[in-house]
XYZ file of C-alpha atoms in Angstrom:
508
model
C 113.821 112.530 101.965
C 112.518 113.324 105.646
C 109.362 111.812 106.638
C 108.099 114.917 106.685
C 109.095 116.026 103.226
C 107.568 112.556 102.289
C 103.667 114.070 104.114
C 103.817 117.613 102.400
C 104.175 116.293 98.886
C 101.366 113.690 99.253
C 99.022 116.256 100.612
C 100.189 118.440 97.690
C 99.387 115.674 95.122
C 96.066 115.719 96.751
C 95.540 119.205 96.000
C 97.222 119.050 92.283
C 95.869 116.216 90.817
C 92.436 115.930 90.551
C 91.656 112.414 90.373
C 88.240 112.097 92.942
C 90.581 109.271 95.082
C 89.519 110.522 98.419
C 85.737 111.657 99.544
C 85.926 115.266 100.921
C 86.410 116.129 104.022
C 87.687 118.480 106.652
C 91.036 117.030 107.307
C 94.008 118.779 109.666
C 96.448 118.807 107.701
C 98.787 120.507 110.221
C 98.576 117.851 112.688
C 99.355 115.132 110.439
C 102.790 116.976 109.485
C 103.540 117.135 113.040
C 102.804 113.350 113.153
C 105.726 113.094 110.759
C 107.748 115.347 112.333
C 107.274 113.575 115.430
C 108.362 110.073 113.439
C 111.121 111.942 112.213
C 112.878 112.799 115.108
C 112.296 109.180 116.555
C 113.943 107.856 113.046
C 116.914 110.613 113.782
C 117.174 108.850 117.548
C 116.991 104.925 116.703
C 113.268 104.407 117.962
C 111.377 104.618 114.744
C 108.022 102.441 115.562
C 108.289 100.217 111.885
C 108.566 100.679 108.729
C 105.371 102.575 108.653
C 106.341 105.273 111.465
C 105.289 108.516 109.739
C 103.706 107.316 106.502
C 100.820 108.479 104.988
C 98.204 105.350 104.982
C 94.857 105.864 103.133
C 91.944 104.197 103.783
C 88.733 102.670 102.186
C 85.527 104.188 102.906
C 84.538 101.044 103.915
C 86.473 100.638 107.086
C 85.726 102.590 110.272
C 87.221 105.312 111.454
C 86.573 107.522 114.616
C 87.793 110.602 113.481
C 86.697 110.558 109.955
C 83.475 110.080 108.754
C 82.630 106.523 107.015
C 80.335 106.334 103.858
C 80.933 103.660 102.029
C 80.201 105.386 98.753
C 76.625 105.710 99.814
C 74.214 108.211 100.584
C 72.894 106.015 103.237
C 75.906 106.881 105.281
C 76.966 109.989 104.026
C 77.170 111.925 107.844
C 77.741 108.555 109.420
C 81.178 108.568 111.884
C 81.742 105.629 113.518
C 82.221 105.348 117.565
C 85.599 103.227 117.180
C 88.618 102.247 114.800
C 88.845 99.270 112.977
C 91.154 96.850 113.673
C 93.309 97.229 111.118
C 93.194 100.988 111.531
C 93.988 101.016 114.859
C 97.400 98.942 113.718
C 98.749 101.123 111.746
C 98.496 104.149 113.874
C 100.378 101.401 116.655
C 103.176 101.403 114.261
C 103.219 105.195 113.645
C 101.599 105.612 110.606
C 99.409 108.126 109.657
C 95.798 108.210 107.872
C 96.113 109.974 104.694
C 91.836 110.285 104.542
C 89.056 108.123 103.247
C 89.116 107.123 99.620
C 86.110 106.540 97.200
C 84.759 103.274 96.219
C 81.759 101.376 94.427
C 78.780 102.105 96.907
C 78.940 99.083 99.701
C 82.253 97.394 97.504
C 79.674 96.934 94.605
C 80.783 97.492 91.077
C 84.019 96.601 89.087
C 84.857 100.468 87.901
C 84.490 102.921 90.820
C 81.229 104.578 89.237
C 78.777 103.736 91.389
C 79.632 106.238 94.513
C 76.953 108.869 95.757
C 80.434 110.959 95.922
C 81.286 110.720 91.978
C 83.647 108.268 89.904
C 87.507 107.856 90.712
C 89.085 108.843 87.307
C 91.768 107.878 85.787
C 94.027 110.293 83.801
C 97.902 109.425 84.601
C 98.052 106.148 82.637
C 97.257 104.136 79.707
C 97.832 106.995 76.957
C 94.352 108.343 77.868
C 95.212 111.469 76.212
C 93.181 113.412 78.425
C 90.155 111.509 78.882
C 89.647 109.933 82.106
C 89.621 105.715 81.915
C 88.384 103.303 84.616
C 90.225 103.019 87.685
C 88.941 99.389 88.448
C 86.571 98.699 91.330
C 85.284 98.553 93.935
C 88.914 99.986 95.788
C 89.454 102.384 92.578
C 89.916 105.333 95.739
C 92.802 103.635 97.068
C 94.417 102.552 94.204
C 94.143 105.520 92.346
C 95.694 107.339 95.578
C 99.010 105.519 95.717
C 99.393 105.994 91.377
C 98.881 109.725 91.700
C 101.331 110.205 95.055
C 98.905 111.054 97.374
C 99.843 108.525 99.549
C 102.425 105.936 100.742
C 100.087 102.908 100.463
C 95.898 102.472 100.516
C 93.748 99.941 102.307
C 91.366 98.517 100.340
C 88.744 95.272 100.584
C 88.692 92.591 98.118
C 85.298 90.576 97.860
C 85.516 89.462 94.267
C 88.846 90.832 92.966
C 88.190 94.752 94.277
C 91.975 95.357 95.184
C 93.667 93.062 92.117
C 91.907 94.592 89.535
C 91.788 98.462 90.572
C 95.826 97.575 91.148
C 95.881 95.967 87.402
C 94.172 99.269 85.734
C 96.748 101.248 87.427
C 99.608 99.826 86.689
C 100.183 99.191 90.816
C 100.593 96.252 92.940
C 97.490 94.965 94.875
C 97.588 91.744 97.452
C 94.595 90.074 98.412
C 95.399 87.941 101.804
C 94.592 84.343 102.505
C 90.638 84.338 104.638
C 91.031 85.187 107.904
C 94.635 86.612 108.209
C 93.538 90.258 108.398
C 90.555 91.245 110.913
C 87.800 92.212 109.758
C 86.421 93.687 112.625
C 85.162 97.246 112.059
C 84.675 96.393 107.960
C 81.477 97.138 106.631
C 80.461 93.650 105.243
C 79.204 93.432 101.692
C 79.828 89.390 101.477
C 80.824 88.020 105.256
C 82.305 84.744 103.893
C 84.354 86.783 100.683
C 85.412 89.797 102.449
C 89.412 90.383 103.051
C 91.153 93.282 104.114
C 93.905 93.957 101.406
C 96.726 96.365 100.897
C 97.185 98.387 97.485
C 101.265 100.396 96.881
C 103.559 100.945 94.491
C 105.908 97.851 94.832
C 105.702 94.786 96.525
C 108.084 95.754 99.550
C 105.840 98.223 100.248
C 102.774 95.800 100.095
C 104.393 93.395 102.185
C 105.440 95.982 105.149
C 101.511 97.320 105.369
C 100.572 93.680 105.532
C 103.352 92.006 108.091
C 101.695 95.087 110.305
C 98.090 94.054 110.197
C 98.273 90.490 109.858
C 97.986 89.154 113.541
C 95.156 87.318 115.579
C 91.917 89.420 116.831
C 89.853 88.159 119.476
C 86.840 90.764 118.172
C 86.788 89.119 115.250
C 84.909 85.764 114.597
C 87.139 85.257 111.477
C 89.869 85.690 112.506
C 92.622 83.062 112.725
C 93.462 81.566 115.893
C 97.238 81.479 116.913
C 96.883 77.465 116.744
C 95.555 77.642 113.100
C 98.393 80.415 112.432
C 101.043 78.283 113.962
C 99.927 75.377 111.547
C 99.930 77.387 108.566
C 103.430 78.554 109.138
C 104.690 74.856 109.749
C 103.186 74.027 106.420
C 103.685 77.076 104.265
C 107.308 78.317 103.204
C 108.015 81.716 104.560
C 110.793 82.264 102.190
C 111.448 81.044 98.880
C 115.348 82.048 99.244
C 117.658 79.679 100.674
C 121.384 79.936 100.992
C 121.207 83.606 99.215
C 119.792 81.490 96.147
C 116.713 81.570 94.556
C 114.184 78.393 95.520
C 113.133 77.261 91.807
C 109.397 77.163 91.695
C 107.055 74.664 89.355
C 104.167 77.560 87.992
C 100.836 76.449 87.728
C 99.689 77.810 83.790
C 95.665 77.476 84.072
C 94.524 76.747 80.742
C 91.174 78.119 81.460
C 91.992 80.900 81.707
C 93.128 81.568 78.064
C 89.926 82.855 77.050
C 89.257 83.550 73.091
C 87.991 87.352 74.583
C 91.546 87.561 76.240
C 92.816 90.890 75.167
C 95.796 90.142 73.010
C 98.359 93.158 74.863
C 97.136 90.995 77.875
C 98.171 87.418 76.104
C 101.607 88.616 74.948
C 102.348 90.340 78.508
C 101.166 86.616 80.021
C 103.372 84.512 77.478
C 106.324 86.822 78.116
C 105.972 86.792 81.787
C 105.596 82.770 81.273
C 109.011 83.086 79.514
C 110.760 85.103 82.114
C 110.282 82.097 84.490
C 111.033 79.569 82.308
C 114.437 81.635 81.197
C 115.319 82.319 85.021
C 114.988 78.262 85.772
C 111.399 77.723 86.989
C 109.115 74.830 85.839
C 106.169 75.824 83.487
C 103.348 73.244 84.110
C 99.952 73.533 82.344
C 97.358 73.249 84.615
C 93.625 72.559 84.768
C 90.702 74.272 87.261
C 87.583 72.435 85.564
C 85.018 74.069 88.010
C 86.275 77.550 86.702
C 84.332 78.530 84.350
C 81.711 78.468 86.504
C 83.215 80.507 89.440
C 82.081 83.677 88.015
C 78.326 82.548 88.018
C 78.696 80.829 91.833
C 79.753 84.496 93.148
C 77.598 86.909 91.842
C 74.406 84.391 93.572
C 76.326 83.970 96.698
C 77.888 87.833 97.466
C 74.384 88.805 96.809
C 72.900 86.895 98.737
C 75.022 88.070 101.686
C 74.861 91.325 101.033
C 71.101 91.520 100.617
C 71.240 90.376 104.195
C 73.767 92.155 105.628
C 72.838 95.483 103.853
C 68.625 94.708 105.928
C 70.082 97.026 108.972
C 70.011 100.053 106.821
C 66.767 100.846 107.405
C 66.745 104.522 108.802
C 65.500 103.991 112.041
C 68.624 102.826 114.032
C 71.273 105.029 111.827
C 71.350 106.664 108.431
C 70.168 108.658 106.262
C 66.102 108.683 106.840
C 63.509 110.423 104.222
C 60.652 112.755 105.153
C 57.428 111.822 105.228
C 55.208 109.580 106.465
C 56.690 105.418 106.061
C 54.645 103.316 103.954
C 53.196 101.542 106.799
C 50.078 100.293 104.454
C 48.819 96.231 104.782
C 50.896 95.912 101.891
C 54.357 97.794 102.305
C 57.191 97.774 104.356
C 58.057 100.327 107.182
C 61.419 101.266 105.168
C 60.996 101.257 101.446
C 61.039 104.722 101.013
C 64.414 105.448 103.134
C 65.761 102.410 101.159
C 64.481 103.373 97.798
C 65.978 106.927 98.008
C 68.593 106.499 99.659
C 71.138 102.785 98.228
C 72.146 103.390 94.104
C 70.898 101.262 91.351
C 73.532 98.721 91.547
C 73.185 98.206 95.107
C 69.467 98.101 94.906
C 70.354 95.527 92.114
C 72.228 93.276 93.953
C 70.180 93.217 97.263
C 66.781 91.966 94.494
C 69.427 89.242 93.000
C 70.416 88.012 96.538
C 66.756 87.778 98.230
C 65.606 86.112 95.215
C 68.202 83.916 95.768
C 67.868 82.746 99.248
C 63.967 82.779 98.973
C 62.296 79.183 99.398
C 61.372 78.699 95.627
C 65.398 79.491 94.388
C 67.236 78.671 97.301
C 67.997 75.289 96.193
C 68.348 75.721 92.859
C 70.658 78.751 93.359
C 72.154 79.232 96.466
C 72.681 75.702 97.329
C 74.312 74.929 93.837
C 76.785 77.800 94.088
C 78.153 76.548 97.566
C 78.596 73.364 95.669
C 80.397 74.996 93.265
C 82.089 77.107 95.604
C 83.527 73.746 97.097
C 84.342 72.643 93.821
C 86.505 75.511 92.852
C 88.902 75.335 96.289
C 89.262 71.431 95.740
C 90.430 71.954 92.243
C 93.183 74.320 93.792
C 93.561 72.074 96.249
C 94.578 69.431 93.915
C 97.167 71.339 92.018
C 98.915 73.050 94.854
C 101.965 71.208 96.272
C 101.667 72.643 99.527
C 98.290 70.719 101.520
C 95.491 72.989 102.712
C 96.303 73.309 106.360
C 92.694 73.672 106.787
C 91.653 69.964 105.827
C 91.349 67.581 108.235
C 93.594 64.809 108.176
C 91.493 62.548 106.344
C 90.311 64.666 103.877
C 94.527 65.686 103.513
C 95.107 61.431 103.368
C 92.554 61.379 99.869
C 93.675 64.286 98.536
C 97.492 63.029 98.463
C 96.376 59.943 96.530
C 94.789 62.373 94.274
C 97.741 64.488 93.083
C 100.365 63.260 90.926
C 103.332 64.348 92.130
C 104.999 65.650 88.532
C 101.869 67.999 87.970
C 101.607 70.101 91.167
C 102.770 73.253 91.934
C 103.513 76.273 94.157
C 101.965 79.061 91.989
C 99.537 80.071 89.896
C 100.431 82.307 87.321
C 97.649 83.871 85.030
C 95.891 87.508 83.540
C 94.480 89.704 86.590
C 91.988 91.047 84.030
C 90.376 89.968 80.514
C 90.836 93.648 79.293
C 92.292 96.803 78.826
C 90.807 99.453 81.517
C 87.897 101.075 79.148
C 87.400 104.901 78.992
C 85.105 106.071 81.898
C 82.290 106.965 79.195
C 82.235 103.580 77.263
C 81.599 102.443 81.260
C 78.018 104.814 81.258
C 77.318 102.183 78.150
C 77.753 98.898 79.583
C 75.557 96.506 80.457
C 75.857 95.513 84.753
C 76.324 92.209 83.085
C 79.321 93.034 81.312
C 81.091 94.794 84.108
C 80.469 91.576 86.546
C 82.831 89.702 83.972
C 85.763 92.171 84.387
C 86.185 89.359 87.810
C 86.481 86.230 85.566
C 90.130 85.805 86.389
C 89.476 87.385 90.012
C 86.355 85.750 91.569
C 88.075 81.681 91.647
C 91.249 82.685 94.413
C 88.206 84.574 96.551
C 85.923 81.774 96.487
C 88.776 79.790 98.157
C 89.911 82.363 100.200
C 93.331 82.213 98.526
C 96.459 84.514 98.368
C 96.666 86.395 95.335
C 98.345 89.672 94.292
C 98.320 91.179 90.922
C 101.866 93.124 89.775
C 101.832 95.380 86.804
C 104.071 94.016 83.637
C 105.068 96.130 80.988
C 103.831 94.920 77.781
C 106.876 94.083 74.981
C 106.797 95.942 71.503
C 104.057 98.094 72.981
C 105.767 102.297 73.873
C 102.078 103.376 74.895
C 100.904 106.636 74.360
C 101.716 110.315 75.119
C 105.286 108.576 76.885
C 102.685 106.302 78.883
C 104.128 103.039 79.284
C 101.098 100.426 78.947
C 101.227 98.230 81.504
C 99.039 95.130 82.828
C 98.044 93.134 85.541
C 99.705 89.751 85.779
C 97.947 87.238 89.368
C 99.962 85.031 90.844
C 97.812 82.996 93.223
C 99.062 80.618 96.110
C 98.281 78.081 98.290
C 95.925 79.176 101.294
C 98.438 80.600 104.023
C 101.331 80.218 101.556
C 101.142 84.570 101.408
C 104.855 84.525 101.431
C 105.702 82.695 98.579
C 103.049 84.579 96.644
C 104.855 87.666 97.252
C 108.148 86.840 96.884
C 107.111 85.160 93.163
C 105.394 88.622 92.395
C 108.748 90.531 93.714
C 110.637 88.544 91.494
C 108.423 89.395 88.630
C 109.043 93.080 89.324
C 112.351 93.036 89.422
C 112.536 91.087 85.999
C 110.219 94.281 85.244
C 112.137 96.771 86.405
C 115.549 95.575 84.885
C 113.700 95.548 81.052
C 113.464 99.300 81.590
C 116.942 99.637 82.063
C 117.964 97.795 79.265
């Protein structure tokens, strides 16, 4: 099929299937098939760009883009364009490809199902034997994912603070990668958490995943984040950039977490995870339980700490240096603030939740009992990886690398992790308008510990044995495989392998 070919039927897909994936806007639609027109002809000739030349890229609302207007879900910024490209952005039209539009998302990357935009929710009804009744896409990237399931694109950007591109990826049945801290810029991001934030890449198959992300992983000088070529020549001495050698298949020791076997585990989620568990074990690889003590408090370490940042980072919007501002006169009074009003108005519940959580947080009567503790823990939860991963940190310092080797035993570590992406089944979008915030934050359970410790993960869907689905809809879940930090490689290749399993059951 012609590149071209390829364009038209994405844009038609945005047209035919209804699915609230992208926030409206005035796109021209005639220049971007002469884009792949263009890539076609240098395809035809031998000069194709990459991979990407003349593919349709969409991207989160939460990343900047000159032509296109960036909202972030929010009224705040709902006319806001901004003056430049991201970084990331700006790669991918280096390599050819072309921006499919600006996808929905959780106002500011807050909420686990998509709901909370100022635009509407991203709705689900392809999968999961909904019979017509629109279930949760997953959050806060539900735009992007929901974009690649329904063809409207070749691949999505999204961000992943707390699990925002693995689980949207798990509820649609589509494969999401979360890169180790620092790989991807971030420059041009809008930050919800500075110190969680990572630039990830949601498609249909890991190939496709791993082509968007060999693009836009390099070194950025406008970004303080960023990896230095040093640190990135380091990681590649350490890390394995192939898990094939000799046209044969490395075996691999996977880390089983038993942690995360949670008594609410959905059991179509436990019988996907043992029979993925099996598939290893029957193809040669070593199953080794595993044990992350700090993780069952990872969950309660994140949602003090990404609040906390974000009730900092989300002060500028104010309505005085850009924004959305409301009539009227401020409330200036001894005893308001300049803003409230404009803020008030103008950031959703869940955002206005958050930023209360985090400045209680970081005040001086909770800081130390809060935020303090939950950098502890934060600590906690990356040495626990640290200790079950074969592969060192190439972060640590040589010291710190010396007491860590005396702490391992050598028959116990391992290369992966291998565990659930999500505790449930994606809910119906109206049994979502019933829950409790606190029982959406623990859709990140399984999510939250590999972005603590800026880790590697990617979650690849798994058909579920004995289960048909509904309405012909095969039911599907997330499985995470999690790796070392800079060890991205291996982490894909383990979930390619796991797709392929996948995709040969089908056959049979």
């Amino acid at each position: 099929m012609s590149l071209r070919r390829a364009a038209e039927l994405c844009l038609q897909n945005q047209v035919l299937k209804s699915c609230n994936a992208f926030i409206p806007r005035i796109r021209d639609e005639q220049y971007m098939l002469r884009l792949a027109s263009e890539a076609d002809s240098r395809t035809a000739s031998g000069q194709s760009k990459s991979p990407l030349d003349g593919r349709l890229i969409a991207i989160k609302d939460n990343i900047c883009t000159k032509v296109l207007t960036t909202t972030c879900g929010s009224r705040f910024l709902e006319n806001y364009t901004s003056p430049f490209d991201a970084t990331v952005v700006q790669s991918l039209q280096d390599a050819g490809a072309i921006i499919a539009g600006k996808t929905n998302m959780d106002e500011f990357g807050m909420g686990s199902h998509s709901t909370n935009s100022y635009f509407g929710a991203v709705r689900n009804e392809l999968r999961h034997g909904s019979r017509g009744m629109a279930t949760s896409v997953g959050g806060s990237s539900g735009g992007s994912a929901m974009a690649v399931l329904a063809g409207q694109c070749h691949a999505a950007l999204g961000t992943d603070t707390g699990g925002s591109v693995r689980l949207p990826a798990a509820y649609t049945g589509i494969v999401g990668f979360k890169p180790s801290y620092g790989l991807v810029s971030r420059w041009g991001v809008v930050a919800y958490a500075n110190s969680l934030d990572t630039v990830g890449v949601l498609a249909t198959n890991t190939e496709t995943a791993k082509s968007v992300f060999d693009n836009i992983n390099h070194y950025d000088p406008q970004d303080p984040t960023s990896l230095s070529p040093s640190t990135r020549s380091r990681i590649n001495k350490k890390s394995s950039t192939s898990i094939r050698k000799n046209n044969h298949p490395t075996l691999l020791r996977i880390g089983i977490p038993s942690e995360y076997n949670l008594s609410e585990l959905d059991p179509l989620i436990r019988r996907a995870w043992l029979h993925t568990i099996q598939r290893f074990s029957t193809h040669g690889h070593a199953i080794h339980p595993i044990n992350l003590p700090t993780t069952p408090h990872a969950l309660s370490a994140y949602y003090i700490l990404a609040p906390s940042e974000a009730s900092s980072n989300l002060a500028r919007y104010d309505g005085v240096r850009y924004g959305a501002r409301e009539d009227g006169p401020d409330n200036a009074s001894p005893d308001g603030v300049l803003y409230a009003g404009t803020r008030g108005k103008n950031f959703g519940a869940e955002v206005q939740r958050r930023i209360l959580l985090g400045t209680y947080s970081l005040s001086a009567e909770a800081i130390d009992n809060y935020f303090v503790q939950a950098q502890r823990i934060r600590r906690l939860v990356q040495r626990d990886f640290d200790a079950v991963f074969d592969m060192h940190n190439p972060l640590l310092e040589e010291k710190e690398k010396e007491k860590e080797r005396r702490v391992k035993e050598k028959d116990n570590v391992v290369d992966v992790i291998l565990c659930p992406t999500a505790p449930g089944l994606p809910p119906l979008l109206r049994e979502v308008e019933k829950l409790d915030p606190l029982q959406a934050y623990v859709n990140d359970v399984f999510t939250v510990p590999a972005s603590l410790a800026g880790l590697p993960a990617v979650s690849v869907p798994v058909s579920v044995p004995g289960e048909e689905g509904v309405d012909g809809v095969k039911q599907t879940v997330g499985m995470q495989i999690i790796g070392q930090f800079g060890d991205d490689e291996r982490v894909l290749e383990a979930a390619g392998m796991v797709e392929r399993w996948n995709a040969a059951a089908k056959l049979v």
